[in-house]
CSV table of N, CA, C and O in Angstrom, one decimal:
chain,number,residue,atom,x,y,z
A,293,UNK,N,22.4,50.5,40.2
A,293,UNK,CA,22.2,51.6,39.3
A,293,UNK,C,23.2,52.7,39.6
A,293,UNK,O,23.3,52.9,40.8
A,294,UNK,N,23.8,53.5,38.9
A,294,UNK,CA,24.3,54.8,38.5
A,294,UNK,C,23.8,55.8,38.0
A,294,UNK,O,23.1,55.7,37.0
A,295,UNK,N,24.0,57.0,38.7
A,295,UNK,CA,23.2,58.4,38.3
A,295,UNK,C,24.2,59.2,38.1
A,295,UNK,O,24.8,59.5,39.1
A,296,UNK,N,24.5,59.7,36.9
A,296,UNK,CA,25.6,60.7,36.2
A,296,UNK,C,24.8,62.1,36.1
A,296,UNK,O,23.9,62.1,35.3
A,297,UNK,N,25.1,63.0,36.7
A,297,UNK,CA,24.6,64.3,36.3
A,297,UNK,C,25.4,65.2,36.4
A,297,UNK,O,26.1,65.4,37.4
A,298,UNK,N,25.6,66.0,34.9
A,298,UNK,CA,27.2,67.2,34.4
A,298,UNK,C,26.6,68.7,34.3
A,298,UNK,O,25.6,69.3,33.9
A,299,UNK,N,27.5,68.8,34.8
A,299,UNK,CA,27.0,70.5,35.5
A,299,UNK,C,28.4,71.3,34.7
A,299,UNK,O,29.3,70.7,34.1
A,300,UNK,N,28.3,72.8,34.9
A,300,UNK,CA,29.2,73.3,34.1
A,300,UNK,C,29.2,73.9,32.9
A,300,UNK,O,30.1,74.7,32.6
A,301,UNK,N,28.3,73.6,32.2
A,301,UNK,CA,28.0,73.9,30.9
A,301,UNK,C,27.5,75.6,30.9
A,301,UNK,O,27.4,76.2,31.9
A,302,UNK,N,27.2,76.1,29.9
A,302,UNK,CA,27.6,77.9,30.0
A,302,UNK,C,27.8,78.3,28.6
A,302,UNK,O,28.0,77.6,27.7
A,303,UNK,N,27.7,79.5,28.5
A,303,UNK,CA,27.6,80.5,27.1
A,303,UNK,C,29.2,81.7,27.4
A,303,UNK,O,29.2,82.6,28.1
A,304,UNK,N,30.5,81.3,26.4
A,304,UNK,CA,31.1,81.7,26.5
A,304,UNK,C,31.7,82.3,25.0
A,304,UNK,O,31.4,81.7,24.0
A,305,UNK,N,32.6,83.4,25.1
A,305,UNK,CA,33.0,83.9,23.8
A,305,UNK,C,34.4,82.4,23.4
A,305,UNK,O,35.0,81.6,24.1
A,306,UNK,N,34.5,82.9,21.4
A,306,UNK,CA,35.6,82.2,21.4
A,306,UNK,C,37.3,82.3,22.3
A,306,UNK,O,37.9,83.2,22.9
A,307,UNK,N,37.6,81.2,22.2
A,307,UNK,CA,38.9,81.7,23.2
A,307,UNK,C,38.8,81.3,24.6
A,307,UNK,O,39.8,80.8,25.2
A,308,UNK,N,37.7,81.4,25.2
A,308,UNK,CA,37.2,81.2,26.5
A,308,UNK,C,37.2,79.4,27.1
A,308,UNK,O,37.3,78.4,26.5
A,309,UNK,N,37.2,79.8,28.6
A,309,UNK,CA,37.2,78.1,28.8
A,309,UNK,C,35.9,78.3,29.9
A,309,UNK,O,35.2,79.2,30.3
A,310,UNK,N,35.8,76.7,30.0
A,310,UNK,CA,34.6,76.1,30.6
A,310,UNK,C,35.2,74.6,31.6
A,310,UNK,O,36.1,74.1,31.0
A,311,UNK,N,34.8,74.2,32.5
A,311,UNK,CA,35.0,73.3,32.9
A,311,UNK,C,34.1,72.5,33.1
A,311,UNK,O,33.5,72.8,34.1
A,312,UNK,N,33.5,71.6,32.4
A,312,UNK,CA,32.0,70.7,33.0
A,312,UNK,C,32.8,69.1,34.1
A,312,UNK,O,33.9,68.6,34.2
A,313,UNK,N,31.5,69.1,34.6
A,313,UNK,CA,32.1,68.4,36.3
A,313,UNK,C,30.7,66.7,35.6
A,313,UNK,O,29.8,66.4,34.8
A,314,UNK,N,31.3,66.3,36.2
A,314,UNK,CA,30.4,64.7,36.0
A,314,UNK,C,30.4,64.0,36.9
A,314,UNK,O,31.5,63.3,37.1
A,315,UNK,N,29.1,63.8,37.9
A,315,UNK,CA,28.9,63.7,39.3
A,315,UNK,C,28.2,62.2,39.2
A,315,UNK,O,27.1,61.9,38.7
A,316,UNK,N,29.2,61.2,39.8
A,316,UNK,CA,28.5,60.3,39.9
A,316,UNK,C,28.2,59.7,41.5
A,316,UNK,O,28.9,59.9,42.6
A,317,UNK,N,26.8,59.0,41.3
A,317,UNK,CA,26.6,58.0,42.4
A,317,UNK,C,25.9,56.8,42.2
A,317,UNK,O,25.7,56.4,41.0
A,318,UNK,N,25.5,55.9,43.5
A,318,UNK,CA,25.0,54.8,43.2
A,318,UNK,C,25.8,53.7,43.8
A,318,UNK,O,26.6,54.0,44.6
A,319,UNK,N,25.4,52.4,43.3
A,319,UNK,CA,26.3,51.4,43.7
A,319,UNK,C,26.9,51.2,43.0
A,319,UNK,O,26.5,51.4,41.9
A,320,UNK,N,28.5,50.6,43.0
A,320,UNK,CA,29.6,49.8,42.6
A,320,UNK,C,30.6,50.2,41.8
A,320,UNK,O,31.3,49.6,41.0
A,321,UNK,N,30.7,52.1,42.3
A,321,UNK,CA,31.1,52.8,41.4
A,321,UNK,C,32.5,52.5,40.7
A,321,UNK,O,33.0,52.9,39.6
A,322,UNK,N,32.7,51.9,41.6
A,322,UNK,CA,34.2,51.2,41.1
A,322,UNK,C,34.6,50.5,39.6
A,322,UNK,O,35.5,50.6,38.8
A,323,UNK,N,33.2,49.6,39.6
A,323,UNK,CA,33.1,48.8,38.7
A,323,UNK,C,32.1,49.5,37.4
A,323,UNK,O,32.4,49.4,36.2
A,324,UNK,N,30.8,50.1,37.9
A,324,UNK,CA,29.9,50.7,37.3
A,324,UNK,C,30.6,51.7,36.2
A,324,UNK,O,30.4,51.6,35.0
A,325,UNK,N,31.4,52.9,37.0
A,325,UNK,CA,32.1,53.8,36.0
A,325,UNK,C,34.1,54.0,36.0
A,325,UNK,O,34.9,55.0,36.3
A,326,UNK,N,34.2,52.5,35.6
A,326,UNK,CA,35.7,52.0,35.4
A,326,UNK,C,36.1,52.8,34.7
A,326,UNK,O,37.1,53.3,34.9
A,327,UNK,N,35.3,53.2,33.5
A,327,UNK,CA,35.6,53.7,32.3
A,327,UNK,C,34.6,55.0,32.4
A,327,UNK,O,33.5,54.7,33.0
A,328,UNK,N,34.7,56.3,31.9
A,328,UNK,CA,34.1,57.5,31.8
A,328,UNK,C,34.5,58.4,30.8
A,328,UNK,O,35.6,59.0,30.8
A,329,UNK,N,33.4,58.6,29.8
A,329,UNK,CA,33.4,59.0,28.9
A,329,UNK,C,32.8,60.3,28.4
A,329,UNK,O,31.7,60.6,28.9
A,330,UNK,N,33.1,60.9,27.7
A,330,UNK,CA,32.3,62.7,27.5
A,330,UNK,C,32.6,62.6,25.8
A,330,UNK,O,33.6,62.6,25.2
A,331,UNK,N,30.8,62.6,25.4
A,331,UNK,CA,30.3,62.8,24.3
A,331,UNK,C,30.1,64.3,23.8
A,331,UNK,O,30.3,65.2,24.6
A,332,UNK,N,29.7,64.4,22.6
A,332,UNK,CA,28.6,65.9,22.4
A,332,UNK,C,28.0,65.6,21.4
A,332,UNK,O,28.3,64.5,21.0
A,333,UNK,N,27.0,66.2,20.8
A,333,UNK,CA,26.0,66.4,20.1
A,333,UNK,C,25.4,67.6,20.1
A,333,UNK,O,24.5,68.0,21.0
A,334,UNK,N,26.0,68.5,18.7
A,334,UNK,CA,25.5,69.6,17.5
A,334,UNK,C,24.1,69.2,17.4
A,334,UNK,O,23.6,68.1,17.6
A,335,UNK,N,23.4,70.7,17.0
A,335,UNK,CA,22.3,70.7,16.4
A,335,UNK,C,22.1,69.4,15.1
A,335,UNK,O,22.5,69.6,13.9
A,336,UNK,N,21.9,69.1,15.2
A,336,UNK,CA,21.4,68.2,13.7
A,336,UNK,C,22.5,67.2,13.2
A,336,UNK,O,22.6,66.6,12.1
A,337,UNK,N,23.6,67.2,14.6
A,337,UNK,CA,25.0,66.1,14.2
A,337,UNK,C,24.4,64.8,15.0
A,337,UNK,O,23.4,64.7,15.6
A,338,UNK,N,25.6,63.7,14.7
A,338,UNK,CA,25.2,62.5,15.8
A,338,UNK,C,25.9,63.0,16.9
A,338,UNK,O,26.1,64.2,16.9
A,339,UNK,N,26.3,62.3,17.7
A,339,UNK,CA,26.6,62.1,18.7
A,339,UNK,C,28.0,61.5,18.9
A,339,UNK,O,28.2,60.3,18.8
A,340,UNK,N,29.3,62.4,19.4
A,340,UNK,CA,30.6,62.6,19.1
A,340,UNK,C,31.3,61.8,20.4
A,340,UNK,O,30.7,61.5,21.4
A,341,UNK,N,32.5,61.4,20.0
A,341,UNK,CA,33.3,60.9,21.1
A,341,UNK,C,34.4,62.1,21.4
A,341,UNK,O,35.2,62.4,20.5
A,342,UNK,N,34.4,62.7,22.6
A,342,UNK,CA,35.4,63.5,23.1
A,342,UNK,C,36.4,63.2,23.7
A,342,UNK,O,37.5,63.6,23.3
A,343,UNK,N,36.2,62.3,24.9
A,343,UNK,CA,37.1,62.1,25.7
A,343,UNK,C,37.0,60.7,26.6
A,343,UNK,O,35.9,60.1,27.0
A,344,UNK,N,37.8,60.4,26.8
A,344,UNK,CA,37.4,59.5,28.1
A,344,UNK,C,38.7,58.9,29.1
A,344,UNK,O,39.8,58.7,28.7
A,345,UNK,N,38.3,58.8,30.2
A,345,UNK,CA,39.3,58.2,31.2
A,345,UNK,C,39.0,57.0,32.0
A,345,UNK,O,38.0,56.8,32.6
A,346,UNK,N,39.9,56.1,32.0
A,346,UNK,CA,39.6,55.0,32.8
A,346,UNK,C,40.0,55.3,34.7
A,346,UNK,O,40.5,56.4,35.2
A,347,UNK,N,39.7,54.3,35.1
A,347,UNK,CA,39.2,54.5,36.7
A,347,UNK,C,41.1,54.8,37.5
A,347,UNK,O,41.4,55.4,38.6
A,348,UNK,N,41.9,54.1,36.6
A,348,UNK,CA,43.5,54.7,37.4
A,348,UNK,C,43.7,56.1,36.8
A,348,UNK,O,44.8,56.6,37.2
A,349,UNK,N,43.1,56.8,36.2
A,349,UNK,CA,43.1,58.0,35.5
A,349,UNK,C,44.8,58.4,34.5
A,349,UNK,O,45.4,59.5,34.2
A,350,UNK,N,45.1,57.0,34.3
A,350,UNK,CA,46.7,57.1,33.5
A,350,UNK,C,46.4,56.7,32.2
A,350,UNK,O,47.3,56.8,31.4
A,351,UNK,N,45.1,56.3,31.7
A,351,UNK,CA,45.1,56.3,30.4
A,351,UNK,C,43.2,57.0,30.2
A,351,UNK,O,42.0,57.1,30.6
A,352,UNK,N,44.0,57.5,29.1
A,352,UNK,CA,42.8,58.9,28.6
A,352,UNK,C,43.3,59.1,27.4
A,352,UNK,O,44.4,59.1,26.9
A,353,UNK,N,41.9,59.4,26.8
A,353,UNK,CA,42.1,59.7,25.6
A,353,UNK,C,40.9,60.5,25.0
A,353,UNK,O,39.7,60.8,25.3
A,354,UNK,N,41.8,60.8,23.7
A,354,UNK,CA,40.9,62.4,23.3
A,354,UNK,C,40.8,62.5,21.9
A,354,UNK,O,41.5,62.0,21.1
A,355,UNK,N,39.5,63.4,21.6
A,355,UNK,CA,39.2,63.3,20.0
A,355,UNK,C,40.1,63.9,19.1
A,355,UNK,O,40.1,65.1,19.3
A,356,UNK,N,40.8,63.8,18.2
A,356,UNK,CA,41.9,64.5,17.5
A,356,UNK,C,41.4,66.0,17.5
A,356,UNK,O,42.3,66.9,17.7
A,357,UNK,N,39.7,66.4,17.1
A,357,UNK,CA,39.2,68.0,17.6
A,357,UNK,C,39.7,68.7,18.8
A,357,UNK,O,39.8,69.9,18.7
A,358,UNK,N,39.8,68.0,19.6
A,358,UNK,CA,39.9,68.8,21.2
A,358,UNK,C,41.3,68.3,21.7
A,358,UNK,O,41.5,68.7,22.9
A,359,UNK,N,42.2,67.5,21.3
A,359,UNK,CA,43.7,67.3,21.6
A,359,UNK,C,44.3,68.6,21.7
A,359,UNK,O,44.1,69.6,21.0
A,360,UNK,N,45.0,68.4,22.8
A,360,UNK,CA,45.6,69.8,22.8
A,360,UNK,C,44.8,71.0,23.8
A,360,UNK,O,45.3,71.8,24.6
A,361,UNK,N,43.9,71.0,23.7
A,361,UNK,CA,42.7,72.1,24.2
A,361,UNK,C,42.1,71.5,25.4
A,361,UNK,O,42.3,72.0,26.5
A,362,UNK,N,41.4,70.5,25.3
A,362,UNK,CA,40.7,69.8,26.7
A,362,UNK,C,41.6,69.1,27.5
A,362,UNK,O,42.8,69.1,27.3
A,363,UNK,N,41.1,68.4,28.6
A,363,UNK,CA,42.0,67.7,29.5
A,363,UNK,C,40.9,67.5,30.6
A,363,UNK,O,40.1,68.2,31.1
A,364,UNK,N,41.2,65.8,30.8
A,364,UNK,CA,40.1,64.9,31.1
A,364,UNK,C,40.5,64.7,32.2
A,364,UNK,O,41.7,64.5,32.1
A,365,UNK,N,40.0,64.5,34.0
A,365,UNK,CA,40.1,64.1,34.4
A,365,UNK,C,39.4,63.4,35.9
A,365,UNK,O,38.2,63.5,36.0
A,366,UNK,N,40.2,62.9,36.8
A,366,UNK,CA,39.0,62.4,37.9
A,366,UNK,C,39.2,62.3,39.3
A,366,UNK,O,40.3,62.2,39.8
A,367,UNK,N,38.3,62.3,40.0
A,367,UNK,CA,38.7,62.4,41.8
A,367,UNK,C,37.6,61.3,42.0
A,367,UNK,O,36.4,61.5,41.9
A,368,UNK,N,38.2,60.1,42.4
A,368,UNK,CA,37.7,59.0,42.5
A,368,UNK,C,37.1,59.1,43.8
A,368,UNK,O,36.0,58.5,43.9
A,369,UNK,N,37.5,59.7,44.9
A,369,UNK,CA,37.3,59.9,46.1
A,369,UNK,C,35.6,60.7,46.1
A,369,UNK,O,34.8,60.1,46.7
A,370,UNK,N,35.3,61.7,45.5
A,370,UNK,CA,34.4,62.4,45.2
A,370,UNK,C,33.4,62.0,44.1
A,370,UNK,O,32.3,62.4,44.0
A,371,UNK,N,34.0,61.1,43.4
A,371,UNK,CA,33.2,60.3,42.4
A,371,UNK,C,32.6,61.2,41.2
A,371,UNK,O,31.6,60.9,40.5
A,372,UNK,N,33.6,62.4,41.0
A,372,UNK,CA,33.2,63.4,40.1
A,372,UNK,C,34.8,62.9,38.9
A,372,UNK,O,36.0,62.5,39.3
A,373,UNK,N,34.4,63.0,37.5
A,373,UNK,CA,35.0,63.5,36.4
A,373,UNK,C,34.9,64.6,35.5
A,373,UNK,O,34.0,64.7,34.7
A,374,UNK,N,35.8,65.3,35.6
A,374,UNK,CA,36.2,66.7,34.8
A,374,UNK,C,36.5,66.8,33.3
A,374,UNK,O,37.1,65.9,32.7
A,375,UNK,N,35.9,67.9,32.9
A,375,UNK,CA,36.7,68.0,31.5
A,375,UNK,C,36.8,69.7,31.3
A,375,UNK,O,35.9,70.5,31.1
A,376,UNK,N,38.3,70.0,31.3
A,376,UNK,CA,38.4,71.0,31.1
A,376,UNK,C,39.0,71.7,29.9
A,376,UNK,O,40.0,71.3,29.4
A,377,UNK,N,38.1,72.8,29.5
A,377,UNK,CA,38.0,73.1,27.7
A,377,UNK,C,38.4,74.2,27.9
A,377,UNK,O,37.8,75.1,28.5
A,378,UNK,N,39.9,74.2,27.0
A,378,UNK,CA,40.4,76.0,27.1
A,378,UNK,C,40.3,76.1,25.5
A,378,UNK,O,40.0,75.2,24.7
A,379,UNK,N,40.6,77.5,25.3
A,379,UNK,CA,40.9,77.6,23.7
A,379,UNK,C,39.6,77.3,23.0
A,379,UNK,O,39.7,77.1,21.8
A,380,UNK,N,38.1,77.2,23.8
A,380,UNK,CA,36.8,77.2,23.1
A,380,UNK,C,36.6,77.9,21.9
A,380,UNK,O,37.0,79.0,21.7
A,381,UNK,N,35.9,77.2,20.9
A,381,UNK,CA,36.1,77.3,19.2
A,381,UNK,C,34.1,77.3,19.6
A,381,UNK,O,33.4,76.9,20.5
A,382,UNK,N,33.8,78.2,18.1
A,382,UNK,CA,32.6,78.3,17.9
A,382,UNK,C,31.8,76.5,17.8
A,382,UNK,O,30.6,76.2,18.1
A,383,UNK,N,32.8,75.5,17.1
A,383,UNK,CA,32.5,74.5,16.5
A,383,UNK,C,32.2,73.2,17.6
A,383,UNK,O,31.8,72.1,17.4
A,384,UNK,N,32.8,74.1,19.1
A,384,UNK,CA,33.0,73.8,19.7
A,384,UNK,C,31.2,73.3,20.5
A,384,UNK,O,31.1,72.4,21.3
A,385,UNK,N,30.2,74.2,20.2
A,385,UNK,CA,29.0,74.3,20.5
A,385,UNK,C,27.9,72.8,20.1
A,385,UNK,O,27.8,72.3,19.1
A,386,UNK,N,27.4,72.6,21.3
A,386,UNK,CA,26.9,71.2,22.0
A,386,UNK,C,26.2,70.8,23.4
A,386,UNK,O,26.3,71.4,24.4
A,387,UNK,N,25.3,69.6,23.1
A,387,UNK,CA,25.4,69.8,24.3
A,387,UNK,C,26.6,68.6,25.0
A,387,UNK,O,26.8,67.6,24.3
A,388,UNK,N,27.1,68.7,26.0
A,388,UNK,CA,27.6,67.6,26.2
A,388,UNK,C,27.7,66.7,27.4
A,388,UNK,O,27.9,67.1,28.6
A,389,UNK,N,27.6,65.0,26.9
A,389,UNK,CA,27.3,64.3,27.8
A,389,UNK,C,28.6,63.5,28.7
A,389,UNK,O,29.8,63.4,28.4
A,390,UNK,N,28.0,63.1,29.5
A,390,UNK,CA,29.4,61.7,30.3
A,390,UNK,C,28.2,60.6,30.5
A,390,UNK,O,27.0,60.6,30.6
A,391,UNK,N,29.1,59.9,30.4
A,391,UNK,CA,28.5,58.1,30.4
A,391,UNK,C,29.8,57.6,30.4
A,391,UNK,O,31.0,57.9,30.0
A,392,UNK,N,29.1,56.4,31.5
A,392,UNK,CA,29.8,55.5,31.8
A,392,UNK,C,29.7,53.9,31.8
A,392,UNK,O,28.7,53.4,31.4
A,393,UNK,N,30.7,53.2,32.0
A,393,UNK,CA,31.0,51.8,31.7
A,393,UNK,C,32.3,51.2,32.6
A,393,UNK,O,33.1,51.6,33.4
A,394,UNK,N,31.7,49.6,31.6
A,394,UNK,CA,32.9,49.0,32.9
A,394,UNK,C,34.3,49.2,32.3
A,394,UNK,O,34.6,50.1,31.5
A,395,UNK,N,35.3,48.2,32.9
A,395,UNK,CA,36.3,48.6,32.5
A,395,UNK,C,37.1,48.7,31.1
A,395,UNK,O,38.1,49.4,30.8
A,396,UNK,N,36.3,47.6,30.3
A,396,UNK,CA,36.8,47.0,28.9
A,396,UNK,C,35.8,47.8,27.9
A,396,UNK,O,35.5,47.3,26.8
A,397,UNK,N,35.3,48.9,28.5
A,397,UNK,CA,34.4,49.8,27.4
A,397,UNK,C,35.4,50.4,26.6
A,397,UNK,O,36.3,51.2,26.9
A,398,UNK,N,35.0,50.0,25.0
A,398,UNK,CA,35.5,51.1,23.9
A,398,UNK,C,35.5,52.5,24.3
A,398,UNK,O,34.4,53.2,24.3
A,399,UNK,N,36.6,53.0,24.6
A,399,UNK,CA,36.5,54.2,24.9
A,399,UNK,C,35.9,55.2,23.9
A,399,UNK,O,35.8,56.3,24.4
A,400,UNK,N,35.7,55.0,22.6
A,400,UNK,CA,35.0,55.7,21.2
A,400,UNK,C,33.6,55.0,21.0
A,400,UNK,O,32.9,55.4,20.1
A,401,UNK,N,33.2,53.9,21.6
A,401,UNK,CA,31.7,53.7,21.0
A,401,UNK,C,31.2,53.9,22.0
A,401,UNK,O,31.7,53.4,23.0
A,402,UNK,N,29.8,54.9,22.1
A,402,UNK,CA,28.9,55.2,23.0
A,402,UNK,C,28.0,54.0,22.7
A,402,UNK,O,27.2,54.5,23.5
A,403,UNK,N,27.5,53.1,22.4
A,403,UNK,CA,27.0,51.9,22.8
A,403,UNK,C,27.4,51.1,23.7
A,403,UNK,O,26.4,50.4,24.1
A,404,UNK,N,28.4,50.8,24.5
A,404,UNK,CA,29.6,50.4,25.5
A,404,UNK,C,29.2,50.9,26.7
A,404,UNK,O,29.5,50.3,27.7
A,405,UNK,N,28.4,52.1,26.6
A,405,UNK,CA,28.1,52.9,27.8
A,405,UNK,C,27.2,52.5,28.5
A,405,UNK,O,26.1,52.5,28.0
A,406,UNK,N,27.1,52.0,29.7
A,406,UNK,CA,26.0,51.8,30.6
A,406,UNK,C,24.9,52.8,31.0
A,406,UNK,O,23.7,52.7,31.0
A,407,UNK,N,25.6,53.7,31.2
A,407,UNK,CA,24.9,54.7,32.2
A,407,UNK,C,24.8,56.2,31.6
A,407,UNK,O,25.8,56.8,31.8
A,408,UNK,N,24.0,56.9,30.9
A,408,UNK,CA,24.4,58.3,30.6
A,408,UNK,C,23.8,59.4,31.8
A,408,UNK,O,22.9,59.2,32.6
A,409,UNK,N,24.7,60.8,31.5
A,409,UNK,CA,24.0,61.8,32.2
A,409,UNK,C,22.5,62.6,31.5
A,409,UNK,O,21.8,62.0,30.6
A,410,UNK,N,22.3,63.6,31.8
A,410,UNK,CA,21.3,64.1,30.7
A,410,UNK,C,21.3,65.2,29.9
A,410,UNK,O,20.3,65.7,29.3
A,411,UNK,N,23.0,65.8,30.0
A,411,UNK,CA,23.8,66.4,29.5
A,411,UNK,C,23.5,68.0,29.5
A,411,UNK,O,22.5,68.6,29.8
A,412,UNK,N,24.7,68.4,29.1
A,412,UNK,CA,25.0,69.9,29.8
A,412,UNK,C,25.0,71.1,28.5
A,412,UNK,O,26.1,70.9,28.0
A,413,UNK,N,24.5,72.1,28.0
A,413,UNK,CA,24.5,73.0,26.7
A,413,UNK,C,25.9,73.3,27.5
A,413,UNK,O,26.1,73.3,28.7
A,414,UNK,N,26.8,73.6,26.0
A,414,UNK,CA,27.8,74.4,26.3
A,414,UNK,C,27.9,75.5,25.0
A,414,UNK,O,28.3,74.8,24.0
A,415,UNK,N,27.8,76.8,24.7
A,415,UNK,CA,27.4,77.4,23.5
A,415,UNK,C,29.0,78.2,23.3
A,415,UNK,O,29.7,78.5,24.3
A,416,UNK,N,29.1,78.5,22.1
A,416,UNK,CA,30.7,79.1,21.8
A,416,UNK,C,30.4,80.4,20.9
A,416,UNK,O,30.3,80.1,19.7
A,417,UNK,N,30.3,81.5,21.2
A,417,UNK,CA,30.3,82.4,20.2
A,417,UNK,C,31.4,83.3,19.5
A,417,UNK,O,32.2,84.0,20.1
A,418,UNK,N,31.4,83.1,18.4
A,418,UNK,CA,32.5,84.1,17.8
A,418,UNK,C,32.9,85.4,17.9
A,418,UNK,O,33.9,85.8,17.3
């Protein structure tokens, strides 16, 4: 089993940045969270694909929304994955999750995902 819990989340003006951290443990982390992924979910939206990085941290990828602005990444050593959000947009407001998988997880379908955290508010005001 894997336990993901993302911390970091915060009430900041537009413009502003945030860094949320995604702390994993457990066994087989290697194989458990090959792939790591950061969702969000709006008031009354589904549930969005942001970002995600696989376990060599050379391939990543990001939602055409947040290209440019976020930057995904990981300390395998510490078993934590980052996502850091500059240029925070009101639209930007969510809460947001990481989940993980093995290595051949779609990095855009959260079904793929093994393991979720229990996700972090992050609020954007104009």
């Amino acid at each position: 089993q894997v336990q993901l819990v993302e911390s970091g989340g915060g009430s900041v003006q537009a413009g502003g940045s945030l860094r949320l951290s995604c702390a994993a443990s457990g066994r087989a982390l290697s194989t458990n969270t090959a792939t790591v992924g950061w969702f969000r979910q709006g008031p009354g939206k589904e549930r969005d694909f942001v970002a995600a990085i696989r376990w060599s941290g050379s391939d990543i990828a990001y939602a055409d929304s947040v290209t440019g602005r976020f930057v995904c990444s990981r300390d395998n050593i510490n078993g934590t994955v980052y996502l850091q959000m500059n240029s925070l947009k009101p639209e930007d407001t969510a809460v947001y999750y990481c989940a993980a998988g093995a290595a051949r997880t779609t990095f855009y379908s959260p079904t793929e995902y093994n393991y979720w955290g229990q996700g972090t508010q992050v609020t954007v005001s104009s």
